[in-house]
Amino acid sequence: MTEIRPINWTGTRLELLDQTLLPHQRSTISITDYRHAAAAITEMRVRGAPAIGVTAAYAMALAAAELQSRERDHFIGALRQAGAHIAAARPTAVNLGWAVRRMLRVAESEPDPGSILPRLETEARLIQAEDEAINRRIGEHGRALMPPDGQGVLTHCNTGALATSAFGTALGVIRAGWEAGGRFRVFNTETRPWLQGARLTSWEFQQLGIPATLVADSAAGMLMRRGDVSCVIAGADRIAANGDTANKIGTYALAVLAHENGIPCYIAAPTSTVDLALAHGDAIAIEERPEHEVTGYGGADIAPAGTAAYNPAFDVTPHRYITGIVTETMVCRPPYTESLRQAVDAA
Ligand code: MRU
């Protein structure tokens, strides 16, 4: 199997696998302007918290190529402005601002303006390579949490290679479990309204040769109550210091249903998704996306013209519903205020 790598850097161009067209069309967009990279994030041509972090890092390298100047302060000022533009592309995932800040720190630490561009390019490549290595470690830590053969795990949204630089987080844990010989059943939700689950996760499981059953989001409770699902695992866009977790809309409902049915609910995410500056999840900014993503799909209307819709892209799951948070350094257990700090310090 060839690894899925949605983000490729040619040295001068950023190439993104366009996730708005999958699974029916495998098409790559080629980007040389940082503003177009930011637009690709907003339009969800590239999506998933770690993947938008990696894209933002390369966008900063593109900005440096365009804005370079011999006057260092002017150059740094222009890079800061470009960074603010890139970081504003989507509000919820902490990885976006994290990557921009990391790139700016590198630029600010370089005294020679002529060396800023190569340093930023190297740093972006490093962020991408680190992400894959981190995901593989998340898989190693998490695979023991997968259910015994024949029992089911349910996952939500898309947290695979497409959402990262490669391998994935929650989907990576499922993959690591299968690669270690586990033969548990896999269910994935459609993930309305954008259908990351139906379009992207089902495709990734097919590429990996892991049999997976697609279910409507609303079928999850019934499956849990009937005993078909004995574990839930999802990703995260931002994890507050107390373990409250923002993730794709619907995660909260799955976690409450898991709790009601006595089923463990895990979150898998790199420590770069942990935001220790936020005490709890109520302070997490939740992206609201256009109404037409709910009232229609693929250019066709579902609801009658004029229907009002509300489209929050994420929700926050209070930490009491989360059994464990799998990071690249450790599996965090409650109390998360202690274990998450330990995980971040160990990274
Ligand atoms: O709106 P999306 O598709 O970017 O949302 C993605 C998610 O919610 C993922 O679960 C999260 O980013 C983790 S991806 C490894």
XYZ file of C-alpha atoms and ligand atoms in Angstrom:
362
model
C 0.000 0.000 0.000
C 1.317 3.477 -0.800
C 0.965 5.856 2.105
C -1.552 8.658 1.647
C 0.251 12.008 1.921
C -2.155 14.912 1.329
C 0.492 17.662 1.536
C 3.590 17.790 -0.661
C 6.234 20.502 -0.892
C 8.229 20.667 -4.129
C 10.717 23.287 -2.929
C 8.794 26.132 -4.566
C 5.168 24.935 -4.573
C 2.717 23.484 -2.080
C 0.657 20.642 -3.533
C -2.542 19.683 -1.750
C -4.817 16.742 -2.436
C -8.179 18.501 -2.849
C -10.409 16.947 -0.174
C -13.549 18.649 -1.480
C -13.398 16.288 -4.484
C -12.625 12.977 -2.786
C -13.475 10.122 -3.038
C -14.633 10.434 -6.644
C -11.807 12.584 -7.943
C -8.170 12.462 -6.890
C -6.981 15.917 -7.860
C -4.078 18.033 -6.631
C -3.998 21.808 -6.357
C -0.699 23.601 -6.749
C -0.149 26.704 -4.604
C 2.560 29.369 -4.759
C 0.783 32.207 -2.907
C 0.311 32.076 0.887
C -3.115 33.709 0.499
C -4.235 30.793 -1.650
C -2.959 28.384 1.010
C -5.066 30.228 3.608
C -8.076 30.065 1.265
C -7.539 26.304 0.766
C -7.755 25.906 4.569
C -10.932 28.033 4.809
C -12.535 26.143 1.912
C -11.510 22.820 3.506
C -9.539 21.619 0.487
C -7.113 20.652 3.232
C -8.623 19.987 6.658
C -8.008 18.249 9.953
C -6.126 20.016 12.751
C -2.587 18.649 12.146
C -2.895 18.976 8.339
C -3.881 22.622 8.542
C -0.924 23.193 10.880
C 1.484 21.684 8.317
C -0.162 23.687 5.506
C 0.175 26.888 7.549
C 3.888 26.181 8.036
C 4.459 25.874 4.270
C 2.257 28.944 3.725
C 4.712 30.871 5.906
C 7.576 29.642 3.698
C 5.638 30.866 0.636
C 5.090 34.210 2.372
C 8.826 34.486 3.062
C 9.629 33.779 -0.603
C 7.267 36.568 -1.672
C 8.039 39.151 1.002
C 11.789 38.753 1.465
C 13.688 41.953 1.912
C 17.195 42.939 2.928
C 15.715 45.180 5.562
C 15.232 42.651 8.384
C 12.646 44.528 10.515
C 10.533 45.238 7.468
C 10.716 41.566 6.439
C 9.760 40.314 9.922
C 6.866 42.806 10.079
C 5.548 41.618 6.718
C 5.854 37.981 7.843
C 3.886 38.754 11.014
C 1.087 40.225 8.902
C 1.073 37.209 6.594
C 1.035 34.954 9.687
C -2.030 36.780 11.054
C -3.800 36.271 7.713
C -2.958 32.533 7.648
C -3.877 31.972 11.321
C -7.316 33.531 10.713
C -8.232 30.928 8.057
C -10.109 28.760 10.605
C -10.576 29.541 14.294
C -10.939 26.298 16.240
C -7.887 24.095 15.633
C -5.020 25.241 17.842
C -2.464 23.674 15.442
C -2.935 26.486 12.924
C -1.820 29.311 15.234
C 0.730 26.977 16.820
C 2.459 26.362 13.468
C 2.409 30.051 12.512
C 3.922 31.049 15.879
C 6.600 28.361 15.591
C 7.563 29.607 12.107
C 7.621 33.244 13.272
C 9.898 32.331 16.188
C 12.371 30.804 13.720
C 12.271 33.939 11.532
C 12.672 36.220 14.533
C 15.686 34.248 15.803
C 17.563 34.552 12.478
C 19.799 37.652 12.320
C 20.572 37.337 8.591
C 17.523 38.258 6.464
C 18.973 36.253 3.572
C 18.809 33.069 5.675
C 15.183 33.428 6.826
C 13.617 31.765 3.785
C 15.790 28.595 3.857
C 15.353 28.350 7.639
C 11.550 28.573 7.287
C 11.499 25.975 4.544
C 13.554 23.597 6.691
C 11.283 24.222 9.682
C 8.126 23.503 7.660
C 9.615 20.231 6.421
C 10.507 19.395 10.020
C 6.942 20.098 11.249
C 5.609 17.781 8.523
C 8.086 14.976 9.300
C 7.510 15.325 13.056
C 3.760 15.063 12.542
C 4.031 11.667 10.869
C 6.429 10.381 13.544
C 4.127 11.693 16.302
C 1.098 10.008 14.748
C 2.891 6.671 14.596
C 3.724 7.034 18.305
C 0.059 7.884 19.082
C -0.815 4.637 17.281
C 1.669 2.651 19.372
C 0.319 4.093 22.640
C -3.298 3.701 21.653
C -3.502 0.315 19.945
C -3.864 -1.595 23.254
C -7.094 0.343 23.856
C -8.781 -1.185 20.817
C -11.456 -3.784 21.559
C -10.910 -7.557 21.420
C -11.468 -9.393 18.119
C -15.073 -9.317 16.977
C -16.077 -6.352 19.135
C -16.575 -2.893 17.619
C -14.886 0.495 17.694
C -16.697 3.589 16.403
C -14.891 6.630 15.025
C -16.129 10.033 13.899
C -15.152 12.527 11.192
C -11.818 11.910 9.442
C -8.694 11.676 11.551
C -6.558 9.661 9.151
C -3.652 10.456 6.860
C -5.838 13.006 5.076
C -6.242 15.015 8.279
C -2.520 14.969 9.075
C 0.747 14.675 7.148
C 0.434 10.869 7.193
C -0.934 7.940 9.277
C -3.527 9.859 11.287
C -4.461 10.134 14.958
C -7.676 8.310 16.007
C -7.769 6.500 12.662
C -4.056 5.827 13.147
C -4.819 4.089 16.462
C -7.340 1.864 14.664
C -4.776 1.210 11.923
C -2.053 0.386 14.472
C -4.446 -2.022 16.186
C -5.172 -3.782 12.899
C -1.509 -3.867 11.911
C -0.754 -5.485 15.282
C -3.173 -8.279 14.327
C -6.347 -7.082 16.079
C -9.486 -8.108 14.227
C -12.057 -5.884 15.905
C -14.923 -4.425 13.881
C -14.777 -0.815 12.733
C -17.738 1.550 12.378
C -17.424 5.098 11.094
C -20.033 7.820 11.129
C -21.030 9.795 8.026
C -20.290 13.049 9.893
C -22.957 15.408 8.661
C -22.988 17.955 7.191
C -19.633 17.856 5.385
C -19.481 14.042 5.295
C -15.815 13.666 6.254
C -16.660 10.171 7.492
C -18.583 8.930 4.438
C -16.325 10.541 1.856
C -12.856 10.488 3.414
C -12.708 7.933 6.244
C -14.491 5.217 4.240
C -12.021 5.875 1.400
C -9.017 5.690 3.707
C -10.168 2.420 5.272
C -10.559 1.003 1.754
C -7.021 2.096 0.857
C -5.757 0.453 4.057
C -7.693 -2.766 3.477
C -9.450 -2.452 6.846
C -13.114 -3.480 6.609
C -15.277 -0.665 7.977
C -19.019 -0.148 8.162
C -20.431 3.302 7.506
C -23.348 4.370 9.693
C -25.530 7.470 9.824
C -24.554 9.688 12.756
C -27.960 9.050 14.293
C -27.394 5.246 14.342
C -24.581 5.458 16.907
C -26.753 5.291 20.036
C -28.634 2.239 18.822
C -25.364 0.428 17.995
C -23.937 1.176 21.417
C -27.068 0.056 23.268
C -27.170 -3.174 21.275
C -23.532 -3.952 22.147
C -22.129 -3.639 18.609
C -19.811 -0.848 19.684
C -17.626 -1.247 22.761
C -15.219 1.658 22.278
C -15.358 5.156 20.739
C -12.263 6.991 19.502
C -12.154 10.469 17.954
C -9.635 13.220 17.273
C -9.397 16.762 18.604
C -8.982 20.300 17.326
C -8.178 21.835 20.698
C -7.864 20.324 24.165
C -8.115 22.656 27.162
C -5.908 22.181 30.248
C -8.715 20.338 32.085
C -9.266 17.864 29.213
C -12.388 19.489 27.713
C -12.049 18.735 24.007
C -13.244 20.560 20.893
C -13.739 18.220 17.969
C -16.033 17.725 14.985
C -19.683 18.501 15.688
C -21.345 15.352 17.020
C -18.421 14.213 19.178
C -20.158 15.474 22.326
C -23.281 13.445 21.520
C -21.181 10.300 20.907
C -19.292 10.788 24.188
C -22.508 11.216 26.202
C -24.017 8.136 24.531
C -20.849 6.161 25.284
C -21.014 7.256 28.925
C -24.700 6.297 29.167
C -23.890 2.855 27.757
C -20.776 2.268 29.910
C -18.446 2.378 26.896
C -14.972 3.999 26.995
C -14.557 7.125 24.868
C -11.007 8.062 23.859
C -9.532 11.115 22.183
C -6.312 10.754 20.167
C -4.272 13.896 19.424
C -0.717 15.221 19.367
C 0.422 17.386 22.275
C 0.440 20.333 19.817
C -3.382 20.156 20.037
C -3.272 20.678 23.815
C -3.801 24.329 24.740
C -2.631 24.627 28.343
C -3.364 28.370 28.207
C -7.095 27.566 28.207
C -8.432 26.499 31.587
C -11.583 24.874 30.207
C -13.428 24.233 26.976
C -16.022 27.000 27.220
C -13.346 29.454 26.075
C -12.719 27.583 22.798
C -13.823 29.553 19.707
C -16.225 27.430 17.679
C -16.216 27.912 13.925
C -19.619 28.509 12.346
C -19.730 27.547 8.684
C -22.141 28.561 5.897
C -25.806 27.521 6.060
C -25.680 25.974 2.593
C -23.452 23.147 3.913
C -26.539 22.017 5.890
C -29.332 22.882 3.459
C -27.624 21.354 0.434
C -24.866 19.092 -0.743
C -22.620 19.123 -3.822
C -24.474 22.073 -5.337
C -27.912 20.443 -4.949
C -30.531 21.647 -2.456
C -31.720 19.233 0.227
C -34.015 21.601 2.140
C -36.638 23.896 0.591
C -35.317 27.259 -0.607
C -35.309 29.813 2.193
C -34.746 27.271 5.003
C -32.749 28.773 7.873
C -29.875 26.613 9.083
C -27.226 26.748 11.786
C -23.883 25.089 11.154
C -21.430 24.930 14.071
C -18.457 22.915 12.808
C -17.270 21.732 16.234
C -18.544 21.032 19.722
C -16.873 20.730 23.099
C -16.974 17.464 25.036
C -16.593 18.040 28.787
C -13.659 16.058 30.191
C -15.884 13.931 32.461
C -17.058 12.011 29.356
C -13.517 11.262 28.174
C -11.945 8.013 29.402
C -8.441 8.789 28.149
C -6.502 11.093 25.815
C -3.892 9.321 23.690
C -0.891 11.530 22.865
C 2.520 10.765 21.380
C 4.099 10.730 24.825
C 1.509 8.916 26.962
C -2.120 7.962 27.441
C -3.493 10.691 29.707
C -6.083 9.730 32.319
C -8.076 11.952 34.696
C -7.266 14.242 36.371
C -6.284 15.784 33.040
C -4.931 19.009 34.545
C -2.013 16.872 35.769
C -1.689 14.234 33.043
C -1.917 16.665 30.093
C 0.810 18.865 31.552
C 2.943 15.740 32.038
C 2.325 14.716 28.391
C 3.224 18.202 27.089
C 6.367 18.399 29.248
C 7.486 14.974 27.963
C 7.125 16.022 24.285
O -13.681 20.401 9.941
P -12.562 19.401 9.854
O -12.775 18.338 8.860
O -11.213 20.080 9.731
O -12.595 18.729 11.296
C -11.673 17.719 11.589
C -11.847 17.159 12.950
O -12.702 17.539 13.693
C -10.834 16.140 13.361
O -11.403 15.225 14.240
C -9.663 16.848 14.078
O -9.217 17.942 13.324
C -8.535 15.912 14.286
S -7.799 15.406 12.781
C -6.520 14.346 13.145
